[in-house]
Structure formats: C-alpha cells, structure tokens
Amino acid sequence: MIHRSPLPDVEIPDVPLTDYVLGGAAARGGKVALVDGVTGERLTYAELAAAVAAGAAGFARLGVGPGDVVALVSHNQPRYAVALHAALAAGATVTPANPVLTEEELGKQLGAARASVAVVAETAADKVRRAARAAGVRHVVVLGTHPELPGFDSLLAGGGPAPRPALDPATAVAALPFSSGTTGTAKGVRLSHRNLVANLAQTRAGWRIGADDVQAAVLPFFHIYGFTIILNSGLLAGATVVTLPRFELATYLRVLAEHRVTRAYFAPPMVLALATAPEVAEYDLSSLRYALCGAAPLDPDVTERAERGLGCLIRQGYGMTEASPGTHQVFDADFPDTPAGSVGRLSPNTEARLVRPGTGEDVEPGEAGELLIRGPQVMLGYLDNPEATAATLTDDGWLHTGDLVRVDDEGRFWVVDRLKELIKYKGYQVAPAELESVLLTHPSVRDAAVVGVPHAEGGEAPKAFVVAGGELTEDDVLAWVAERVAPYKKVRAVEFLDAIPKSPSGKILRRLLKERPPS
C-alpha cells in the first residue's frame, strides 16, 4: 500500500539552490534578512545578495568551482548564510561541520569530503587549521579575524564578476552533510540542488512562511533541519531569521520577545526546558504563532506543559538527512486538529510505505512497520559508500528510514521508535521512547534515556539513565516504571547522570550510553 500526501504535487523549479532561495533577494532591498540575536549584527536582503555575489567571485579567485568542496565550520550567525550561498554560487559543494567536533573528527570529515577550502568561525579557527593541514585542505578562511589566517571579508573585497557555473541541478551535489552517527559510522550524504530545491518547495506548501514572519534559529545550520527548514526556508520566503549560537534559556526567551518571533523551531531538549522553566511567564511571547519540533520523538505530556507557558501549539515534523530532510508535516492549517505526538501527513510529491522489518511486505492497516520514503527530496546516495547506499536505497527509489511508524485512520503518521534501538527482552520488542516518556512523567526526573544492555535471563533488558531534579533513588525509578508498563517492559537497571548525551539536533546518543562501563 502506497500512502500519499493530501496536498497536490507542487512544481519543482529546475534551478540551483542559491538561485531559488535568493533569486528575489535584491528586490527586497532594505528588508532585514538575518539578525544575530547576541551581537545585533544585521544583514538586509540587498546586502545579502551583494555579499553572496562578491563571495562567489572571491571563491572563484581561489580556484573554487564545480567539483570542489567547501567546508563550512561555524555556529549560527548571519555570515553563515553568506559563506554558504557564495560557495554554492561559485559551483562548489558545501559540507557543513559542527565546530565542537574534535580535531580528529574534523580531520576525518574534511578528508572524506576532499575539501579544498574551509570557512570557519573564529572560535574554532586554530583547531580547524590543524585539521585542515592534516587533511590536505588548501585554504582556511575565518568568519571574522585571526592573526595568521585570512578573513572572509578579504574574499568579499577582491572584486570581479560573480561566476555563472553550468550545473545540472539533478546531478550536481549542493550539500554534503554527514549523518549523525548515532547508530554507526558517520556517512557523507550527497544531496543535489534538486533534492534541496524540491524539499523547500514541498515544505512551503504546508508551512506557509511569509515575509512578515520572524524565525528563531538556534538549531544549528550545520544540521539539515536548521539548514533547510529554518535558514533556507526563511530566506526563500523573505522572512527575518534571528540567529543564536546555542540554546541558553534566558537569551532564547529574550530573543523571542524582543524580535517578536512568529515561528519557533525546537528539538526535544528545548521543549523539556521550556516545560519546566518558571521564567517563561516573565516574557511577552504573544507574537508566536507556530512552533515546530523535530529531530526526535516528543513526549505529548511535556509538549502540553511547554505549550501552556508559550501560549502556542507545538507540533512535530519528520524527516532525515537522507531526505533533505522533510517528508512529513503538520500543515499550518492542521495545527489545532492534530494531536501532540503525531508527525502529521506526507509532504507533497512524497510517497510512503510501511513494511515488516527485514522484508518488502506491507503491513496491515493500523500496524506499525518500517517507514519507506520515495520522492524528489531523497538523496543521490552516500559518499564513496555503495554498500551503505544499496542497503538504504532500493532500485526503484525507496529510502529505508530505519524508523518504526504507524498511520492512524485520519492518515496521520506516528513514529513508534527507531528499529535499531528496539530492545528485545525474552523475544518481546521494547521501545526506548515509550519508557522515556514514562520516566519523564516523574516529578523528580529532569531528563532520561533508555538503552538495551545484556541481561542474563532476557538476553537484553532496558536500562535507564536518569538526570534527577530532586531526591530520587534507583528503587523509586524502578517502581515508577513498573507500575505503568507491562512486565516485560520494566526497566531492570538505573544509572544517574548529570546530563544525557545528545547530538546538536537533540537526538539521544545511545551508542555513548551503551559504551559506558557498568556502574
């Protein structure tokens, strides 16, 4: 059975990404495109368009063109957008990287991507310079100043016409993000200009972002969620994007209030913080119209608590790096009628199947199955990894998501769990996300994660890692869960931590928890 979007297919322009996103930027003139929520730095749309053209000319002077890769290693800031689109306009592929990666991790990504230029934030410049030298990167340019490295402004000041490289949007790789590696080795994901343009056109059909919107951008642009859904969706619509380098509750709330933010974007840890912070009530957040959470399943109870503080509904979307990323949306019009916890319906031009894991057989209506996706936003494949590509993409274009999903009678999708994270206790399948939701209802649990660990009787059993917000013992946790789940789902061990390890996008890094020595 093939599921389809309730919305009609949309037209996908056959143009490069920057042409699509910034094609109307110059005409918007003095409208503010980007604001740094900390420093106050601003870029108008006219300034952004001019800087991108100048930056593209600067990259061309460095010899950058089609076939080259530019690494962009930075936190969110207005100049991120300039560097990104200048490199794309020069014909290069951009590989975004997390600036908090270690030197070794950065070196691996730079080497695997075969980057020739690295554009880096001041705070990570020295580390990236060392990693770049080891990886054979020819040029390192700083978004700011550095005593020994050229600044990005030098690229903008050199003059010359902006290049117009000949690119086939369907085959030219625009972005090369590396998957999070939460369940294995990170892999370069080859996303074409058409993949990304398609996803922007698709999501725009359901999320009607306009020029009057102000978007808060704290989720990182080096992650595909921030890259597509926040930054480029906002610029495409002519909205104002307010950047923040990291999530700090007081600063974030101030930005929402001062900039009259209309659309907020969350990962689950942010929602949990907003649900439990009394200071939310101190800020005027009446401008908020929509709030979207992605990257990992969100507990409905936590969602409702956060909504009461924000005065705004929070709904989920769904996607993955390999799908540019969006595949499912709670459309703006459906926010009031969609239950918290659902990831909504399929985006236009997107097909889905639910199959029994390990088979190609469709599940019965109402049953959970592995989600398969097909659409123009699905990646070209993994970088230099045909085996992983073949294991993830079928010959007829279906993308295996590795997520267990069900569809209700209204055509709404619900994520049950990650297949690879399912715990098998005595042959029964136990979903960590379900147990985490139970744990988060305890008044003294601030955060929690569950993984499977070896168990003498069951083969594997759930172990809870808990961040306590008050007096709490292992017996308290065990009893709380045991009273609320079937016997085979009970947590068998508990370990207390100061913080749950998570990726920048908010996903629990279960691999790190599994690798911890027994307490």
Short mmCIF file of C-alpha atoms in Angstrom, two decimals:
data_model
loop_
_atom_site.label_atom_id
_atom_site.label_comp_id
_atom_site.label_asym_id
_atom_site.label_seq_id
_atom_site.Cartn_x
_atom_site.Cartn_y
_atom_site.Cartn_z
CA MET A 1 0.00 0.00 0.00
CA ILE A 2 1.41 3.37 -1.01
CA HIS A 3 0.47 6.42 1.11
CA ARG A 4 0.44 9.88 -0.49
CA SER A 5 0.05 13.48 0.61
CA PRO A 6 -3.42 15.01 0.84
CA LEU A 7 -1.93 18.09 -0.85
CA PRO A 8 -1.44 18.18 -4.63
CA ASP A 9 2.04 17.85 -6.08
CA VAL A 10 3.99 21.09 -6.39
CA GLU A 11 6.15 22.26 -9.27
CA ILE A 12 9.88 21.90 -8.63
CA PRO A 13 11.93 24.61 -10.36
CA ASP A 14 14.89 23.30 -12.35
CA VAL A 15 17.41 25.75 -10.86
CA PRO A 16 20.40 25.70 -8.49
CA LEU A 17 19.68 26.14 -4.80
CA THR A 18 21.00 29.68 -4.43
CA ASP A 19 19.07 30.90 -7.47
CA TYR A 20 15.90 29.50 -5.92
CA VAL A 21 16.45 30.76 -2.38
CA LEU A 22 17.94 34.20 -3.14
CA GLY A 23 16.58 34.90 -6.61
CA GLY A 24 14.34 37.66 -5.25
CA ALA A 25 16.67 38.89 -2.50
CA ALA A 26 17.98 42.03 -4.20
CA ALA A 27 14.46 43.21 -4.93
CA ARG A 28 13.60 43.03 -1.22
CA GLY A 29 16.08 45.83 -0.64
CA GLY A 30 16.29 47.02 2.96
CA LYS A 31 14.11 44.27 4.44
CA VAL A 32 16.16 42.61 7.19
CA ALA A 33 17.14 39.08 6.23
CA LEU A 34 19.32 38.00 9.17
CA VAL A 35 19.95 39.28 12.68
CA ASP A 36 22.47 37.98 15.21
CA GLY A 37 20.45 37.61 18.41
CA VAL A 38 23.57 38.13 20.56
CA THR A 39 25.66 40.78 18.79
CA GLY A 40 22.88 42.57 16.92
CA GLU A 41 24.66 42.28 13.55
CA ARG A 42 22.14 42.67 10.71
CA LEU A 43 22.07 41.92 7.01
CA THR A 44 19.37 43.21 4.71
CA TYR A 45 18.30 41.17 1.70
CA ALA A 46 20.07 43.60 -0.64
CA GLU A 47 23.26 43.34 1.42
CA LEU A 48 22.97 39.55 1.50
CA ALA A 49 22.58 39.33 -2.29
CA ALA A 50 25.54 41.63 -2.88
CA ALA A 51 27.75 39.79 -0.38
CA VAL A 52 26.91 36.40 -1.91
CA ALA A 53 27.86 37.66 -5.39
CA ALA A 54 31.11 39.15 -4.07
CA GLY A 55 31.88 35.97 -2.12
CA ALA A 56 31.28 33.80 -5.17
CA ALA A 57 33.78 35.92 -7.09
CA GLY A 58 36.20 35.55 -4.19
CA PHE A 59 35.88 31.77 -4.19
CA ALA A 60 36.43 31.77 -7.95
CA ARG A 61 39.70 33.68 -7.43
CA LEU A 62 40.79 30.86 -5.11
CA GLY A 63 40.14 28.44 -7.96
CA VAL A 64 36.92 27.07 -6.47
CA GLY A 65 34.32 25.82 -8.92
CA PRO A 66 32.21 22.78 -9.82
CA GLY A 67 33.70 19.63 -8.37
CA ASP A 68 35.28 21.41 -5.40
CA VAL A 69 34.11 21.09 -1.80
CA VAL A 70 34.00 23.95 0.70
CA ALA A 71 33.76 23.02 4.38
CA LEU A 72 31.71 25.42 6.50
CA VAL A 73 32.53 25.05 10.19
CA SER A 74 30.60 27.55 12.26
CA HIS A 75 27.86 28.23 14.75
CA ASN A 76 24.76 30.09 13.55
CA GLN A 77 25.49 33.67 12.54
CA PRO A 78 24.38 35.92 9.65
CA ARG A 79 27.64 35.44 7.74
CA TYR A 80 26.99 31.70 7.68
CA ALA A 81 24.34 32.33 5.03
CA VAL A 82 26.74 34.50 3.03
CA ALA A 83 29.51 31.89 3.03
CA LEU A 84 27.09 29.07 2.26
CA HIS A 85 25.45 30.68 -0.74
CA ALA A 86 28.68 32.26 -2.03
CA ALA A 87 30.27 28.81 -2.21
CA LEU A 88 27.19 27.35 -3.88
CA ALA A 89 27.02 30.24 -6.35
CA ALA A 90 30.65 29.52 -7.29
CA GLY A 91 29.58 25.99 -8.19
CA ALA A 92 31.08 24.23 -5.18
CA THR A 93 29.59 21.62 -2.86
CA VAL A 94 29.32 22.66 0.80
CA THR A 95 30.00 20.20 3.61
CA PRO A 96 28.73 21.69 6.88
CA ALA A 97 30.53 20.62 10.05
CA ASN A 98 29.91 21.02 13.76
CA PRO A 99 32.53 23.39 15.23
CA VAL A 100 32.62 21.48 18.51
CA LEU A 101 33.94 18.34 16.82
CA THR A 102 37.40 17.30 17.91
CA GLU A 103 40.37 17.99 15.68
CA GLU A 104 40.47 14.32 14.75
CA GLU A 105 36.76 14.21 13.92
CA LEU A 106 37.03 17.36 11.82
CA GLY A 107 40.03 15.94 10.01
CA LYS A 108 38.09 12.82 9.12
CA GLN A 109 35.21 14.80 7.64
CA LEU A 110 37.46 17.21 5.75
CA GLY A 111 39.45 14.32 4.36
CA ALA A 112 36.44 12.19 3.46
CA ALA A 113 34.76 15.14 1.74
CA ARG A 114 38.02 16.08 -0.02
CA ALA A 115 37.50 19.71 0.91
CA SER A 116 39.76 22.26 -0.76
CA VAL A 117 38.65 25.27 1.33
CA ALA A 118 37.44 25.56 4.92
CA VAL A 119 35.46 28.58 6.11
CA VAL A 120 35.49 28.62 9.88
CA ALA A 121 34.20 30.61 12.86
CA GLU A 122 36.80 32.46 14.91
CA THR A 123 36.27 30.21 17.93
CA ALA A 124 37.25 27.06 16.00
CA ALA A 125 39.91 28.54 13.71
CA ASP A 126 43.02 27.07 15.29
CA LYS A 127 41.53 23.61 15.61
CA VAL A 128 40.26 23.62 12.05
CA ARG A 129 43.58 24.93 10.72
CA ARG A 130 45.39 21.95 12.23
CA ALA A 131 42.75 19.51 10.98
CA ALA A 132 42.79 21.12 7.53
CA ARG A 133 46.55 20.84 7.27
CA ALA A 134 46.38 17.11 8.02
CA ALA A 135 43.52 16.63 5.53
CA GLY A 136 45.21 18.48 2.68
CA VAL A 137 42.81 21.47 2.63
CA ARG A 138 44.41 24.27 0.59
CA HIS A 139 42.80 27.35 2.16
CA VAL A 140 41.35 28.19 5.57
CA VAL A 141 39.31 31.40 5.79
CA VAL A 142 37.93 32.87 9.01
CA LEU A 143 34.46 34.36 9.51
CA GLY A 144 35.98 37.20 11.50
CA THR A 145 39.62 37.93 12.29
CA HIS A 146 42.67 35.83 13.07
CA PRO A 147 46.32 36.83 13.44
CA GLU A 148 47.56 34.26 10.92
CA LEU A 149 44.60 33.40 8.69
CA PRO A 150 42.79 35.47 6.06
CA GLY A 151 39.35 36.78 6.92
CA PHE A 152 36.24 36.07 4.88
CA ASP A 153 35.96 39.81 4.25
CA SER A 154 39.06 39.56 2.07
CA LEU A 155 37.13 37.29 -0.30
CA LEU A 156 34.33 39.85 -0.48
CA ALA A 157 36.68 42.77 -1.21
CA GLY A 158 38.60 41.41 -4.18
CA GLY A 159 36.18 42.49 -6.88
CA GLY A 160 35.41 40.82 -10.16
CA PRO A 161 32.20 39.41 -11.61
CA ALA A 162 30.30 36.63 -9.91
CA PRO A 163 30.77 33.32 -11.77
CA ARG A 164 27.87 31.59 -13.52
CA PRO A 165 28.89 27.93 -13.49
CA ALA A 166 26.98 25.46 -15.62
CA LEU A 167 25.33 22.97 -13.27
CA ASP A 168 22.77 20.22 -13.72
CA PRO A 169 20.59 20.64 -10.59
CA ALA A 170 19.58 16.97 -10.74
CA THR A 171 23.13 15.62 -10.51
CA ALA A 172 25.31 18.37 -9.01
CA VAL A 173 25.79 17.89 -5.26
CA ALA A 174 24.95 21.07 -3.34
CA ALA A 175 25.32 19.84 0.24
CA LEU A 176 27.34 17.04 1.77
CA PRO A 177 26.23 16.75 5.40
CA PHE A 178 27.48 13.83 7.42
CA SER A 179 24.85 11.75 9.18
CA SER A 180 24.89 11.95 12.96
CA GLY A 181 26.45 8.55 13.54
CA THR A 182 24.13 7.79 16.47
CA THR A 183 23.80 4.21 15.26
CA GLY A 184 27.07 3.78 13.39
CA THR A 185 29.86 5.45 11.47
CA ALA A 186 29.02 8.87 10.07
CA LYS A 187 28.44 8.86 6.30
CA GLY A 188 28.50 11.70 3.80
CA VAL A 189 25.01 12.27 2.38
CA ARG A 190 25.00 13.52 -1.23
CA LEU A 191 22.15 16.00 -1.63
CA SER A 192 21.71 17.55 -5.07
CA HIS A 193 20.49 21.06 -5.81
CA ARG A 194 17.25 19.47 -6.99
CA ASN A 195 16.87 17.47 -3.77
CA LEU A 196 17.07 20.63 -1.69
CA VAL A 197 15.02 22.85 -4.01
CA ALA A 198 12.36 20.14 -4.07
CA ASN A 199 12.21 19.93 -0.29
CA LEU A 200 11.91 23.69 0.08
CA ALA A 201 9.06 23.74 -2.46
CA GLN A 202 7.38 20.78 -0.75
CA THR A 203 7.51 22.11 2.80
CA ARG A 204 6.43 25.58 1.67
CA ALA A 205 3.11 24.09 0.58
CA GLY A 206 2.23 23.14 4.16
CA TRP A 207 4.20 25.66 6.22
CA ARG A 208 3.15 28.99 4.78
CA ILE A 209 6.13 31.07 5.84
CA GLY A 210 5.82 34.66 4.63
CA ALA A 211 7.76 37.90 4.51
CA ASP A 212 6.05 39.02 7.73
CA ASP A 213 7.44 36.05 9.67
CA VAL A 214 10.36 36.20 12.08
CA GLN A 215 12.10 32.87 12.64
CA ALA A 216 14.23 31.97 15.65
CA ALA A 217 17.27 29.99 14.52
CA VAL A 218 19.04 28.33 17.41
CA LEU A 219 19.07 24.80 15.98
CA PRO A 220 22.37 24.55 14.09
CA PHE A 221 22.63 25.31 10.39
CA PHE A 222 25.26 22.57 10.10
CA HIS A 223 22.41 20.10 10.74
CA ILE A 224 19.99 19.53 7.87
CA TYR A 225 16.99 20.60 9.99
CA GLY A 226 18.47 24.04 10.57
CA PHE A 227 19.95 24.20 7.06
CA THR A 228 16.73 23.58 5.13
CA ILE A 229 13.75 24.05 7.41
CA ILE A 230 14.91 27.19 9.24
CA LEU A 231 17.60 29.06 7.29
CA ASN A 232 16.78 28.44 3.66
CA SER A 233 13.00 28.21 4.13
CA GLY A 234 13.10 31.57 5.87
CA LEU A 235 15.26 33.26 3.23
CA LEU A 236 13.16 31.81 0.41
CA ALA A 237 10.05 33.38 1.96
CA GLY A 238 11.64 36.77 2.60
CA ALA A 239 11.27 36.31 6.36
CA THR A 240 13.71 37.59 9.00
CA VAL A 241 15.94 34.89 10.53
CA VAL A 242 17.30 35.62 14.02
CA THR A 243 20.39 33.53 14.71
CA LEU A 244 21.69 32.24 18.03
CA PRO A 245 24.94 30.29 18.51
CA ARG A 246 23.49 27.94 21.12
CA PHE A 247 20.42 27.37 23.28
CA GLU A 248 20.57 29.28 26.55
CA LEU A 249 17.11 29.63 28.05
CA ALA A 250 17.22 33.27 29.17
CA THR A 251 18.82 34.50 25.94
CA TYR A 252 16.40 32.48 23.84
CA LEU A 253 13.34 33.83 25.66
CA ARG A 254 14.68 37.37 25.33
CA VAL A 255 15.12 36.93 21.58
CA LEU A 256 11.60 35.55 21.18
CA ALA A 257 10.17 38.56 22.98
CA GLU A 258 12.41 41.37 21.63
CA HIS A 259 12.28 40.31 17.99
CA ARG A 260 8.59 39.38 18.09
CA VAL A 261 9.32 35.92 16.75
CA THR A 262 6.38 34.32 14.95
CA ARG A 263 7.82 30.85 14.26
CA ALA A 264 9.97 28.87 16.69
CA TYR A 265 11.82 25.64 15.98
CA PHE A 266 12.70 23.17 18.70
CA ALA A 267 14.44 19.92 19.45
CA PRO A 268 13.01 17.87 22.35
CA PRO A 269 15.54 19.06 24.99
CA MET A 270 14.43 22.64 24.33
CA VAL A 271 10.78 21.73 24.80
CA LEU A 272 11.63 19.98 28.07
CA ALA A 273 13.48 23.08 29.29
CA LEU A 274 10.56 25.34 28.34
CA ALA A 275 8.08 22.98 30.03
CA THR A 276 9.90 23.13 33.36
CA ALA A 277 11.15 26.76 33.46
CA PRO A 278 9.01 29.15 35.54
CA GLU A 279 10.73 32.19 33.97
CA VAL A 280 8.88 31.60 30.68
CA ALA A 281 5.98 33.50 32.22
CA GLU A 282 8.16 36.63 32.57
CA TYR A 283 8.35 37.22 28.80
CA ASP A 284 5.80 38.52 26.30
CA LEU A 285 5.63 35.71 23.75
CA SER A 286 2.30 36.73 22.25
CA SER A 287 3.81 37.08 18.75
CA LEU A 288 4.38 33.31 18.49
CA ARG A 289 2.01 31.68 16.01
CA TYR A 290 3.64 28.34 15.26
CA ALA A 291 6.21 26.14 16.97
CA LEU A 292 7.72 23.10 15.33
CA CYS A 293 9.73 20.31 16.93
CA GLY A 294 11.79 17.77 15.02
CA ALA A 295 14.89 15.55 15.18
CA ALA A 296 13.47 13.06 17.72
CA PRO A 297 10.09 11.95 19.13
CA LEU A 298 8.48 14.38 21.55
CA ASP A 299 6.54 13.35 24.62
CA PRO A 300 2.92 14.63 24.46
CA ASP A 301 2.76 15.47 28.19
CA VAL A 302 5.95 17.53 28.01
CA THR A 303 4.60 19.20 24.86
CA GLU A 304 1.39 20.28 26.57
CA ARG A 305 3.27 21.68 29.56
CA ALA A 306 5.51 23.75 27.27
CA GLU A 307 2.50 24.95 25.26
CA ARG A 308 0.88 26.36 28.38
CA GLY A 309 3.95 28.50 29.02
CA LEU A 310 4.46 29.63 25.44
CA GLY A 311 0.80 30.23 24.66
CA CYS A 312 1.36 28.48 21.33
CA LEU A 313 0.76 25.00 19.96
CA ILE A 314 3.84 22.83 19.32
CA ARG A 315 3.61 20.25 16.58
CA GLN A 316 6.12 17.83 15.11
CA GLY A 317 7.56 17.20 11.70
CA TYR A 318 9.54 14.24 10.46
CA GLY A 319 12.49 13.77 8.19
CA MET A 320 16.06 12.61 7.96
CA THR A 321 19.28 13.89 6.47
CA GLU A 322 18.91 11.49 3.56
CA ALA A 323 15.61 13.19 2.61
CA SER A 324 16.87 16.79 2.64
CA PRO A 325 15.22 16.40 5.33
CA GLY A 326 11.43 16.83 5.31
CA THR A 327 8.95 14.08 4.47
CA HIS A 328 6.07 14.71 6.93
CA GLN A 329 4.44 17.90 8.22
CA VAL A 330 1.66 19.09 10.44
CA PHE A 331 0.46 21.71 7.98
CA ASP A 332 -0.24 25.17 9.39
CA ALA A 333 -3.96 24.70 8.83
CA ASP A 334 -3.92 21.39 10.74
CA PHE A 335 -2.17 22.56 13.93
CA PRO A 336 -5.34 22.84 16.06
CA ASP A 337 -6.75 19.45 15.00
CA THR A 338 -3.56 17.35 15.10
CA PRO A 339 -2.82 15.56 18.39
CA ALA A 340 0.50 16.26 20.06
CA GLY A 341 2.84 13.40 19.20
CA SER A 342 1.83 12.93 15.58
CA VAL A 343 4.27 13.99 12.86
CA GLY A 344 1.37 14.85 10.58
CA ARG A 345 0.89 13.89 6.96
CA LEU A 346 3.13 13.41 3.98
CA SER A 347 4.52 16.45 2.21
CA PRO A 348 3.54 16.94 -1.45
CA ASN A 349 5.34 14.83 -4.09
CA THR A 350 6.15 12.24 -1.39
CA GLU A 351 5.14 8.57 -1.20
CA ALA A 352 5.43 6.24 1.78
CA ARG A 353 5.13 2.55 2.53
CA LEU A 354 5.13 0.69 5.85
CA VAL A 355 6.78 -2.72 5.63
CA ARG A 356 7.63 -5.53 8.00
CA PRO A 357 11.26 -5.04 9.04
CA GLY A 358 13.64 -7.14 7.01
CA THR A 359 11.06 -7.81 4.30
CA GLY A 360 9.38 -5.97 1.46
CA GLU A 361 5.93 -6.91 2.69
CA ASP A 362 3.46 -4.17 3.51
CA VAL A 363 1.93 -4.30 6.98
CA GLU A 364 -1.80 -4.43 7.57
CA PRO A 365 -3.66 -1.12 8.05
CA GLY A 366 -3.12 0.21 11.56
CA GLU A 367 0.00 -1.88 12.16
CA ALA A 368 3.43 -0.37 12.71
CA GLY A 369 6.10 -1.02 10.13
CA GLU A 370 9.38 0.34 8.87
CA LEU A 371 8.81 3.60 7.00
CA LEU A 372 10.00 3.70 3.39
CA ILE A 373 10.01 7.04 1.55
CA ARG A 374 10.14 7.93 -2.14
CA GLY A 375 10.25 11.43 -3.58
CA PRO A 376 12.41 14.07 -5.28
CA GLN A 377 13.99 15.06 -1.95
CA VAL A 378 15.64 11.65 -1.45
CA MET A 379 19.44 11.76 -1.63
CA LEU A 380 21.59 10.67 -4.55
CA GLY A 381 23.38 8.25 -2.22
CA TYR A 382 26.19 8.09 0.31
CA LEU A 383 29.65 9.42 -0.49
CA ASP A 384 32.04 6.67 -1.61
CA ASN A 385 29.91 4.02 0.09
CA PRO A 386 28.00 1.94 -2.45
CA GLU A 387 27.31 -0.80 0.10
CA ALA A 388 25.56 1.58 2.50
CA THR A 389 23.71 3.19 -0.40
CA ALA A 390 22.46 -0.18 -1.63
CA ALA A 391 21.35 -1.11 1.89
CA THR A 392 19.39 2.13 2.26
CA LEU A 393 18.02 2.85 -1.24
CA THR A 394 16.12 0.26 -3.27
CA ASP A 395 16.50 0.01 -7.03
CA ASP A 396 13.10 1.62 -7.51
CA GLY A 397 13.90 4.61 -5.30
CA TRP A 398 12.54 3.72 -1.86
CA LEU A 399 14.55 5.06 1.10
CA HIS A 400 14.69 2.83 4.18
CA THR A 401 14.36 5.15 7.16
CA GLY A 402 15.05 2.63 9.92
CA ASP A 403 12.09 4.09 11.83
CA LEU A 404 9.07 2.15 13.04
CA VAL A 405 5.92 4.11 12.15
CA ARG A 406 2.14 3.67 12.11
CA VAL A 407 -0.66 5.52 10.30
CA ASP A 408 -3.97 6.24 12.01
CA ASP A 409 -7.44 6.29 10.46
CA GLU A 410 -7.10 10.00 9.63
CA GLY A 411 -3.92 9.45 7.62
CA ARG A 412 -1.67 10.92 10.30
CA PHE A 413 1.72 9.32 10.93
CA TRP A 414 3.14 8.43 14.34
CA VAL A 415 6.77 7.46 14.99
CA VAL A 416 6.95 4.46 17.32
CA ASP A 417 10.73 4.11 17.55
CA ARG A 418 14.00 3.51 15.79
CA LEU A 419 14.23 -0.08 14.61
CA LYS A 420 17.88 -0.35 15.54
CA GLU A 421 17.11 0.94 19.03
CA LEU A 422 14.37 -1.57 19.82
CA ILE A 423 15.24 -3.71 22.85
CA LYS A 424 14.44 -7.41 22.67
CA TYR A 425 13.66 -8.82 26.11
CA LYS A 426 12.84 -12.53 26.02
CA GLY A 427 11.78 -12.09 22.41
CA TYR A 428 9.49 -9.14 23.17
CA GLN A 429 10.22 -5.82 21.50
CA VAL A 430 10.53 -2.87 23.87
CA ALA A 431 10.60 0.71 22.55
CA PRO A 432 13.01 3.00 24.45
CA ALA A 433 10.97 6.09 23.57
CA GLU A 434 7.95 4.66 25.35
CA LEU A 435 9.90 4.10 28.57
CA GLU A 436 11.50 7.53 28.31
CA SER A 437 8.04 9.08 28.13
CA VAL A 438 7.04 7.24 31.30
CA LEU A 439 10.19 8.33 33.11
CA LEU A 440 9.67 11.98 32.16
CA THR A 441 6.29 11.99 33.91
CA HIS A 442 8.03 11.50 37.28
CA PRO A 443 8.18 14.89 39.05
CA SER A 444 11.82 14.36 40.07
CA VAL A 445 13.11 13.27 36.64
CA ARG A 446 14.51 16.15 34.55
CA ASP A 447 15.70 14.03 31.63
CA ALA A 448 16.05 10.36 30.77
CA ALA A 449 17.27 7.89 28.18
CA VAL A 450 16.83 4.14 27.85
CA VAL A 451 19.06 1.63 26.08
CA GLY A 452 19.29 -2.13 25.89
CA VAL A 453 22.02 -3.83 27.91
CA PRO A 454 22.99 -7.52 28.21
CA HIS A 455 20.74 -9.45 30.59
CA ALA A 456 21.28 -12.98 31.88
CA GLU A 457 17.63 -14.05 31.56
CA GLY A 458 16.21 -11.87 28.85
CA GLY A 459 19.22 -11.62 26.57
CA GLU A 460 18.75 -7.84 26.58
CA ALA A 461 16.90 -5.58 29.00
CA PRO A 462 16.11 -1.89 29.37
CA LYS A 463 18.48 0.26 31.40
CA ALA A 464 17.50 3.82 32.31
CA PHE A 465 19.90 6.75 32.51
CA VAL A 466 18.29 9.49 34.58
CA VAL A 467 19.01 13.13 35.32
CA ALA A 468 17.40 13.78 38.71
CA GLY A 469 15.72 17.07 39.57
CA GLY A 470 15.19 16.18 43.22
CA GLU A 471 15.63 13.34 45.67
CA LEU A 472 15.42 10.10 43.75
CA THR A 473 16.67 6.56 44.24
CA GLU A 474 17.07 3.62 41.88
CA ASP A 475 14.19 1.85 43.62
CA ASP A 476 11.97 4.92 43.08
CA VAL A 477 12.66 4.83 39.34
CA LEU A 478 12.18 1.08 39.01
CA ALA A 479 8.87 1.18 40.88
CA TRP A 480 7.57 4.20 38.91
CA VAL A 481 8.08 2.45 35.58
CA ALA A 482 6.94 -0.99 36.79
CA GLU A 483 3.59 0.46 37.84
CA ARG A 484 3.00 1.92 34.38
CA VAL A 485 4.12 -0.66 31.82
CA ALA A 486 3.69 -4.34 31.02
CA PRO A 487 6.04 -6.65 32.96
CA TYR A 488 8.31 -7.36 30.01
CA LYS A 489 8.88 -3.61 29.51
CA LYS A 490 10.13 -2.92 33.04
CA VAL A 491 13.43 -1.10 33.50
CA ARG A 492 15.94 -3.51 35.03
CA ALA A 493 18.75 -1.09 35.95
CA VAL A 494 19.20 2.63 36.59
CA GLU A 495 22.19 4.94 36.42
CA PHE A 496 22.14 8.60 37.38
CA LEU A 497 23.93 11.16 35.18
CA ASP A 498 24.45 14.92 35.21
CA ALA A 499 23.28 15.14 31.57
CA ILE A 500 22.05 12.84 28.81
CA PRO A 501 24.49 12.88 25.86
CA LYS A 502 22.76 14.27 22.77
CA SER A 503 23.66 15.41 19.29
CA PRO A 504 23.32 19.11 18.35
CA SER A 505 19.94 18.27 16.82
CA GLY A 506 18.68 16.79 20.09
CA LYS A 507 18.96 13.07 19.37
CA ILE A 508 19.98 10.87 22.27
CA LEU A 509 23.42 9.39 21.60
CA ARG A 510 22.51 5.89 22.74
CA ARG A 511 25.76 4.49 21.43
CA LEU A 512 27.69 6.50 24.03
CA LEU A 513 25.40 5.24 26.78
CA LYS A 514 25.82 1.64 25.67
CA GLU A 515 29.60 2.06 25.69
CA ARG A 516 29.70 3.27 29.29
CA PRO A 517 31.30 0.80 31.71
CA PRO A 518 28.86 -0.81 34.18
CA SER A 519 28.27 1.39 37.22
#
